[in-house]
mmCIF file of C-alpha atoms in Angstrom:
data_model
loop_
_atom_site.group_PDB
_atom_site.id
_atom_site.type_symbol
_atom_site.label_atom_id
_atom_site.label_comp_id
_atom_site.label_asym_id
_atom_site.label_seq_id
_atom_site.Cartn_x
_atom_site.Cartn_y
_atom_site.Cartn_z
ATOM 1 C CA UNK A 1 10.840 -7.683 -14.109
ATOM 2 C CA UNK A 2 8.924 -8.193 -10.894
ATOM 3 C CA UNK A 3 5.155 -8.510 -10.988
ATOM 4 C CA UNK A 4 3.201 -7.309 -7.996
ATOM 5 C CA UNK A 5 0.130 -9.454 -7.426
ATOM 6 C CA UNK A 6 -2.533 -7.878 -5.235
ATOM 7 C CA UNK A 7 -5.527 -9.364 -3.453
ATOM 8 C CA UNK A 8 -8.181 -8.050 -1.121
ATOM 9 C CA UNK A 9 -10.259 -4.915 -1.415
ATOM 10 C CA UNK A 10 -14.000 -4.720 -1.930
ATOM 11 C CA UNK A 11 -16.946 -2.790 -0.545
ATOM 12 C CA UNK A 12 -17.604 -2.033 3.101
ATOM 13 C CA UNK A 13 -19.659 0.337 5.206
ATOM 14 C CA UNK A 14 -18.052 3.201 7.073
ATOM 15 C CA UNK A 15 -16.345 1.960 10.201
ATOM 16 C CA UNK A 16 -15.566 -1.400 8.659
ATOM 17 C CA UNK A 17 -12.256 -3.073 7.905
ATOM 18 C CA UNK A 18 -10.466 -4.522 4.901
ATOM 19 C CA UNK A 19 -7.093 -6.126 4.319
ATOM 20 C CA UNK A 20 -4.976 -5.823 1.177
ATOM 21 C CA UNK A 21 -2.107 -8.155 0.323
ATOM 22 C CA UNK A 22 0.643 -7.997 -2.278
ATOM 23 C CA UNK A 23 3.165 -10.611 -3.393
ATOM 24 C CA UNK A 24 6.160 -9.741 -5.601
ATOM 25 C CA UNK A 25 6.015 -12.652 -8.018
ATOM 26 C CA UNK A 26 9.435 -14.180 -8.540
ATOM 27 C CA UNK A 27 11.229 -11.989 -6.058
ATOM 28 C CA UNK A 28 11.420 -11.084 -2.373
ATOM 29 C CA UNK A 29 9.672 -8.292 -0.509
ATOM 30 C CA UNK A 30 13.034 -7.594 1.102
ATOM 31 C CA UNK A 31 14.576 -6.653 -2.252
ATOM 32 C CA UNK A 32 12.466 -3.524 -2.731
ATOM 33 C CA UNK A 33 11.233 -0.376 -1.129
ATOM 34 C CA UNK A 34 7.504 -1.081 -0.980
ATOM 35 C CA UNK A 35 4.323 0.729 -0.179
ATOM 36 C CA UNK A 36 0.679 1.366 -0.956
ATOM 37 C CA UNK A 37 -0.597 4.143 -3.159
ATOM 38 C CA UNK A 38 -4.222 5.084 -3.762
ATOM 39 C CA UNK A 39 -6.087 7.064 -6.368
ATOM 40 C CA UNK A 40 -9.457 8.467 -5.306
ATOM 41 C CA UNK A 41 -12.047 9.156 -8.019
ATOM 42 C CA UNK A 42 -11.056 12.208 -10.035
ATOM 43 C CA UNK A 43 -7.871 12.794 -8.054
ATOM 44 C CA UNK A 44 -4.157 12.127 -8.389
ATOM 45 C CA UNK A 45 -2.386 9.158 -6.885
ATOM 46 C CA UNK A 46 -1.249 9.684 -3.299
ATOM 47 C CA UNK A 47 1.034 7.820 -0.948
ATOM 48 C CA UNK A 48 -0.804 5.958 1.800
ATOM 49 C CA UNK A 49 1.878 3.938 3.570
ATOM 50 C CA UNK A 50 5.392 2.672 2.989
ATOM 51 C CA UNK A 51 7.756 0.471 4.953
ATOM 52 C CA UNK A 52 11.533 0.631 5.323
ATOM 53 C CA UNK A 53 12.947 -2.818 4.507
ATOM 54 C CA UNK A 54 14.955 -4.613 7.157
ATOM 55 C CA UNK A 55 13.838 -2.490 10.084
ATOM 56 C CA UNK A 56 10.183 -2.667 9.074
ATOM 57 C CA UNK A 57 9.717 0.975 10.071
ATOM 58 C CA UNK A 58 6.333 2.113 8.743
ATOM 59 C CA UNK A 59 5.383 5.524 7.415
ATOM 60 C CA UNK A 60 1.840 6.787 6.917
ATOM 61 C CA UNK A 61 -0.057 9.628 5.373
ATOM 62 C CA UNK A 62 -1.615 11.813 8.065
ATOM 63 C CA UNK A 63 -5.090 10.905 6.820
ATOM 64 C CA UNK A 64 -4.643 7.212 7.686
ATOM 65 C CA UNK A 65 -2.459 7.320 10.793
ATOM 66 C CA UNK A 66 -3.939 5.290 13.620
ATOM 67 C CA UNK A 67 -6.316 3.466 11.261
ATOM 68 C CA UNK A 68 -4.086 1.685 8.703
ATOM 69 C CA UNK A 69 -1.205 -0.687 9.377
ATOM 70 C CA UNK A 70 1.406 -1.687 6.793
ATOM 71 C CA UNK A 71 3.500 -4.776 7.354
ATOM 72 C CA UNK A 72 5.975 -7.067 5.597
ATOM 73 C CA UNK A 73 5.911 -10.805 6.220
ATOM 74 C CA UNK A 74 9.210 -12.251 4.997
ATOM 75 C CA UNK A 75 8.137 -15.848 5.657
ATOM 76 C CA UNK A 76 5.068 -15.439 3.452
ATOM 77 C CA UNK A 77 6.815 -12.948 1.147
ATOM 78 C CA UNK A 78 3.852 -10.629 1.453
ATOM 79 C CA UNK A 79 3.235 -6.921 1.923
ATOM 80 C CA UNK A 80 -0.062 -6.182 3.668
ATOM 81 C CA UNK A 81 -2.219 -3.189 4.485
ATOM 82 C CA UNK A 82 -4.733 -3.582 7.282
ATOM 83 C CA UNK A 83 -7.377 -0.868 7.039
ATOM 84 C CA UNK A 84 -9.661 -0.204 10.000
ATOM 85 C CA UNK A 85 -12.267 2.464 10.784
ATOM 86 C CA UNK A 86 -12.723 3.033 7.078
ATOM 87 C CA UNK A 87 -14.288 6.274 5.913
ATOM 88 C CA UNK A 88 -16.038 7.196 2.650
ATOM 89 C CA UNK A 89 -13.028 9.363 1.774
ATOM 90 C CA UNK A 90 -10.868 6.223 1.753
ATOM 91 C CA UNK A 91 -12.707 5.122 -1.399
ATOM 92 C CA UNK A 92 -10.075 4.691 -4.110
ATOM 93 C CA UNK A 93 -8.153 2.262 -6.259
ATOM 94 C CA UNK A 94 -5.307 0.976 -4.116
ATOM 95 C CA UNK A 95 -1.997 -0.036 -5.671
ATOM 96 C CA UNK A 96 0.882 -2.013 -4.297
ATOM 97 C CA UNK A 97 4.100 -0.444 -5.557
ATOM 98 C CA UNK A 98 7.849 -0.946 -5.318
ATOM 99 C CA UNK A 99 11.210 0.484 -6.328
ATOM 100 C CA UNK A 100 14.845 -0.510 -5.922
ATOM 101 C CA UNK A 101 17.705 1.514 -4.601
ATOM 102 C CA UNK A 102 17.967 3.730 -1.561
ATOM 103 C CA UNK A 103 14.648 3.729 0.234
ATOM 104 C CA UNK A 104 13.356 7.054 1.429
ATOM 105 C CA UNK A 105 13.435 7.490 5.174
ATOM 106 C CA UNK A 106 9.828 8.567 5.226
ATOM 107 C CA UNK A 107 6.587 8.135 3.295
ATOM 108 C CA UNK A 108 7.516 7.515 -0.337
ATOM 109 C CA UNK A 109 5.449 9.568 -2.786
ATOM 110 C CA UNK A 110 3.803 7.969 -5.809
ATOM 111 C CA UNK A 111 6.500 9.318 -8.143
ATOM 112 C CA UNK A 112 9.137 7.229 -6.339
ATOM 113 C CA UNK A 113 7.735 3.926 -7.493
ATOM 114 C CA UNK A 114 8.758 2.041 -10.612
ATOM 115 C CA UNK A 115 6.780 -1.175 -10.278
ATOM 116 C CA UNK A 116 3.014 -1.272 -9.813
ATOM 117 C CA UNK A 117 0.344 -3.857 -9.114
ATOM 118 C CA UNK A 118 -2.870 -3.966 -11.109
ATOM 119 C CA UNK A 119 -4.807 -2.038 -8.481
ATOM 120 C CA UNK A 120 -7.750 -3.096 -6.373
ATOM 121 C CA UNK A 121 -10.940 -1.138 -5.711
ATOM 122 C CA UNK A 122 -11.873 -0.165 -2.172
ATOM 123 C CA UNK A 123 -15.314 1.370 -1.754
ATOM 124 C CA UNK A 124 -16.565 2.691 1.581
ATOM 125 C CA UNK A 125 -20.213 3.673 1.838
ATOM 126 C CA UNK A 126 -21.675 5.977 4.445
#
């Protein structure tokens, strides 16, 4: 079973930037439908961004469009999320997630994912 190993996250002031990375230990990023999910305090998990393997087509939640960038690096076997212009409402635990099979042609919701990273805290202060 694949293990998703995350890194990055932390605390930043509003307007700042952070970068999250995820490596599927023992497997290839190209073997899965992958994305980032977040869970704000007291709220349900929500899809942030996902990427269609092969084409690299990204999909984003409306709340992060124009600020976040998801990317797959096959050479480094890494999924990344570059987060710019961060806002206090972006504060959440962020999870790297993956599933096999037919990838959705759009933003994959949290319920789509079978494999999850341990989560990393992102805190944005005003």
